Amino acid sequence: MSQLIDGKALAAKMREQMADRVQELEKKGVTPGLAVVLVGEDPASRVYVTMKEKACAATGIYSVEHKLAAETTQQELLALVDQLNNDEKIDGILVQLPLPAHIDEGCILNAISPLKDVDGFHPFSVGCLATGNPTFRSCTPYGIMKMLESIPYDLNGKEVVVVGRSNIVGKPVALMCLAENATVTICHSRTKDLEGHVGRADVVIAAVGIPEMIKGSWIKEGAVVIDVGINRVADKKLVGDVEFDAAAARASYITPVPGGVGPMTITMLLFNTIQSASQRVAK
Ligand code: NDP
């Protein structure tokens, strides 16, 4: 039977340490600051933004929300990003996605200063990660790496199979595992013999968005399973991309859903914001 990698507990421990770090920065006259930009009324985005603001407050990070109407133009949003890029109190800028269809997301993300790109989505940050000199790492994959660090497990030489190739999870987590000297395979919707790939993996990272599509019987005995998926099924129940009970019977370590990768994502946003503020002290 496997052991759980408890993301909620790890996130709580990291947030305590971060609150101490914020106090140290305060003594040096620096309060880490995060600007959150929300365009429109998407209810899920509203929930995420509120969670991020509460987490900032609990850690001592100054956060300011810019709530813009759904009909805000791209130019207006770019002007706000420019203003935040030049605001000395702001160390991190987060533009909540998705943006309304009339706004080019790539154009907005590219306009955020790489020095304040705490979401790690700017091509500069992605390029730095790809070339082995990471600046800000995107939050969900970075949280996954912290979870892997929290168990007695060395990625060096291990077979890692990432299922999903999105820019926000699959690709960056693959690069991060590669940087830890794992041998990495990225699977996606056109992959042939997914079961075969997963069955060879020492570490499976599932980021697909299909409830329980990775069957427990595919998991190699003793493998580590990281389930990024958050899928709402009947009775509002949340399940991951992995068939949990059957996978847990074979894995050495496994993340639960909920309470696994989810709580780590916001934690790493705070972490990146504090890292950015620390650079302000270093100047
Ligand atoms: P995307 O929809 O952007 O990407 C899904 C990936 O899964 C794609 O690369 C797609 O392949 C691949 N895929 C789809 N069907 C199959 C299949 N049958 N076999 C193999 N691969 C398949 O999703 P995200 O990366 O944004 O998110 C993935 C999951 O993680 C979602 O459940 C999301 O809610 C969750 N998530 C959780 C977070 C957290 O904080 N815990 C944060 C972010 C996401 P292709 O590229 O070929 O289409």
Short mmCIF file of C-alpha atoms in Angstrom, two decimals, residues 92-203:
data_model
loop_
_atom_site.label_atom_id
_atom_site.label_comp_id
_atom_site.label_asym_id
_atom_site.label_seq_id
_atom_site.Cartn_x
_atom_site.Cartn_y
_atom_site.Cartn_z
CA GLY A 92 4.58 40.00 -8.98
CA ILE A 93 1.85 40.43 -11.58
CA LEU A 94 -0.77 37.79 -12.15
CA VAL A 95 -3.30 38.18 -14.94
CA GLN A 96 -6.00 35.62 -14.23
CA LEU A 97 -6.72 33.40 -17.24
CA PRO A 98 -8.80 32.85 -19.24
CA LEU A 99 -9.21 36.36 -20.64
CA PRO A 100 -12.26 37.38 -22.68
CA ALA A 101 -12.05 36.19 -26.30
CA HIS A 102 -11.38 39.68 -27.76
CA ILE A 103 -8.07 39.91 -25.84
CA ASP A 104 -4.94 38.13 -27.09
CA GLU A 105 -3.67 36.24 -24.03
CA GLY A 106 -0.18 35.76 -25.46
CA CYS A 107 0.16 39.48 -26.10
CA ILE A 108 -0.80 40.28 -22.48
CA LEU A 109 1.47 37.63 -20.95
CA ASN A 110 4.36 38.87 -23.11
CA ALA A 111 3.81 42.41 -21.80
CA ILE A 112 4.39 41.42 -18.16
CA SER A 113 7.93 42.25 -17.10
CA PRO A 114 9.94 38.99 -16.81
CA LEU A 115 11.15 40.43 -13.48
CA LYS A 116 7.57 40.24 -12.16
CA ASP A 117 6.41 37.12 -14.00
CA VAL A 118 5.50 35.13 -10.87
CA ASP A 119 3.19 32.85 -12.88
CA GLY A 120 6.20 31.83 -15.00
CA PHE A 121 4.26 32.00 -18.28
CA HIS A 122 6.35 34.67 -20.06
CA PRO A 123 8.37 33.25 -22.97
CA PHE A 124 11.51 34.59 -21.27
CA SER A 125 10.78 32.54 -18.13
CA VAL A 126 9.91 29.49 -20.23
CA GLY A 127 13.10 29.92 -22.28
CA CYS A 128 15.20 30.22 -19.12
CA LEU A 129 13.66 27.00 -17.81
CA ALA A 130 14.27 25.23 -21.13
CA THR A 131 17.92 26.29 -21.21
CA GLY A 132 18.54 25.20 -17.63
CA ASN A 133 18.71 28.63 -15.95
CA PRO A 134 15.25 28.98 -14.44
CA THR A 135 14.01 32.35 -13.22
CA PHE A 136 10.34 32.11 -12.18
CA ARG A 137 9.00 28.55 -12.53
CA SER A 138 5.29 28.17 -13.24
CA CYS A 139 3.41 27.36 -10.08
CA THR A 140 1.73 23.98 -10.61
CA PRO A 141 4.83 22.20 -11.97
CA TYR A 142 7.02 23.88 -9.36
CA GLY A 143 4.61 22.64 -6.68
CA ILE A 144 4.90 19.12 -8.10
CA MET A 145 8.69 19.31 -7.83
CA LYS A 146 8.42 20.43 -4.20
CA MET A 147 6.16 17.43 -3.53
CA LEU A 148 8.70 15.09 -5.11
CA GLU A 149 11.44 16.74 -3.03
CA SER A 150 9.39 16.10 0.11
CA ILE A 151 9.72 12.31 -0.17
CA PRO A 152 12.88 10.25 0.05
CA TYR A 153 13.17 9.78 -3.71
CA ASP A 154 15.91 10.66 -6.18
CA LEU A 155 14.75 11.44 -9.73
CA ASN A 156 18.26 10.93 -11.12
CA GLY A 157 18.07 8.33 -13.91
CA LYS A 158 14.40 7.51 -13.27
CA GLU A 159 11.82 7.04 -16.04
CA VAL A 160 9.27 9.84 -15.73
CA VAL A 161 6.13 9.72 -17.87
CA VAL A 162 4.15 12.95 -18.08
CA VAL A 163 0.66 12.55 -19.52
CA GLY A 164 -0.42 15.91 -20.99
CA ARG A 165 1.61 18.54 -22.85
CA SER A 166 0.01 21.83 -21.85
CA ASN A 167 2.14 24.95 -21.48
CA ILE A 168 1.05 25.35 -17.87
CA VAL A 169 1.65 21.82 -16.57
CA GLY A 170 2.88 19.05 -18.89
CA LYS A 171 5.70 20.77 -20.76
CA PRO A 172 7.20 22.71 -17.83
CA VAL A 173 7.06 19.78 -15.41
CA ALA A 174 8.80 17.62 -18.04
CA LEU A 175 11.59 20.22 -18.28
CA MET A 176 11.89 20.39 -14.49
CA CYS A 177 12.20 16.59 -14.24
CA LEU A 178 14.77 16.63 -17.05
CA ALA A 179 16.77 19.17 -15.05
CA GLU A 180 16.79 16.62 -12.20
CA ASN A 181 18.35 14.07 -14.62
CA ALA A 182 15.23 11.96 -15.10
CA THR A 183 14.56 10.34 -18.47
CA VAL A 184 11.33 11.99 -19.51
CA THR A 185 8.57 10.92 -21.89
CA ILE A 186 5.67 13.25 -22.66
CA CYS A 187 2.43 11.56 -23.72
CA HIS A 188 -0.60 13.29 -25.24
CA SER A 189 -3.82 12.60 -27.09
CA ARG A 190 -1.99 11.17 -30.15
CA THR A 191 0.30 8.89 -28.14
CA LYS A 192 0.10 5.26 -29.15
CA ASP A 193 0.06 2.69 -26.35
CA LEU A 194 -0.38 5.07 -23.40
CA GLU A 195 -0.78 2.06 -21.12
CA GLY A 196 2.62 0.74 -22.19
CA HIS A 197 4.34 4.08 -21.50
CA VAL A 198 2.67 4.48 -18.10
CA GLY A 199 3.49 0.87 -17.24
CA ARG A 200 7.24 1.51 -17.69
CA ALA A 201 7.26 4.67 -15.57
CA ASP A 202 8.99 5.02 -12.22
CA VAL A 203 7.10 8.30 -11.85
#
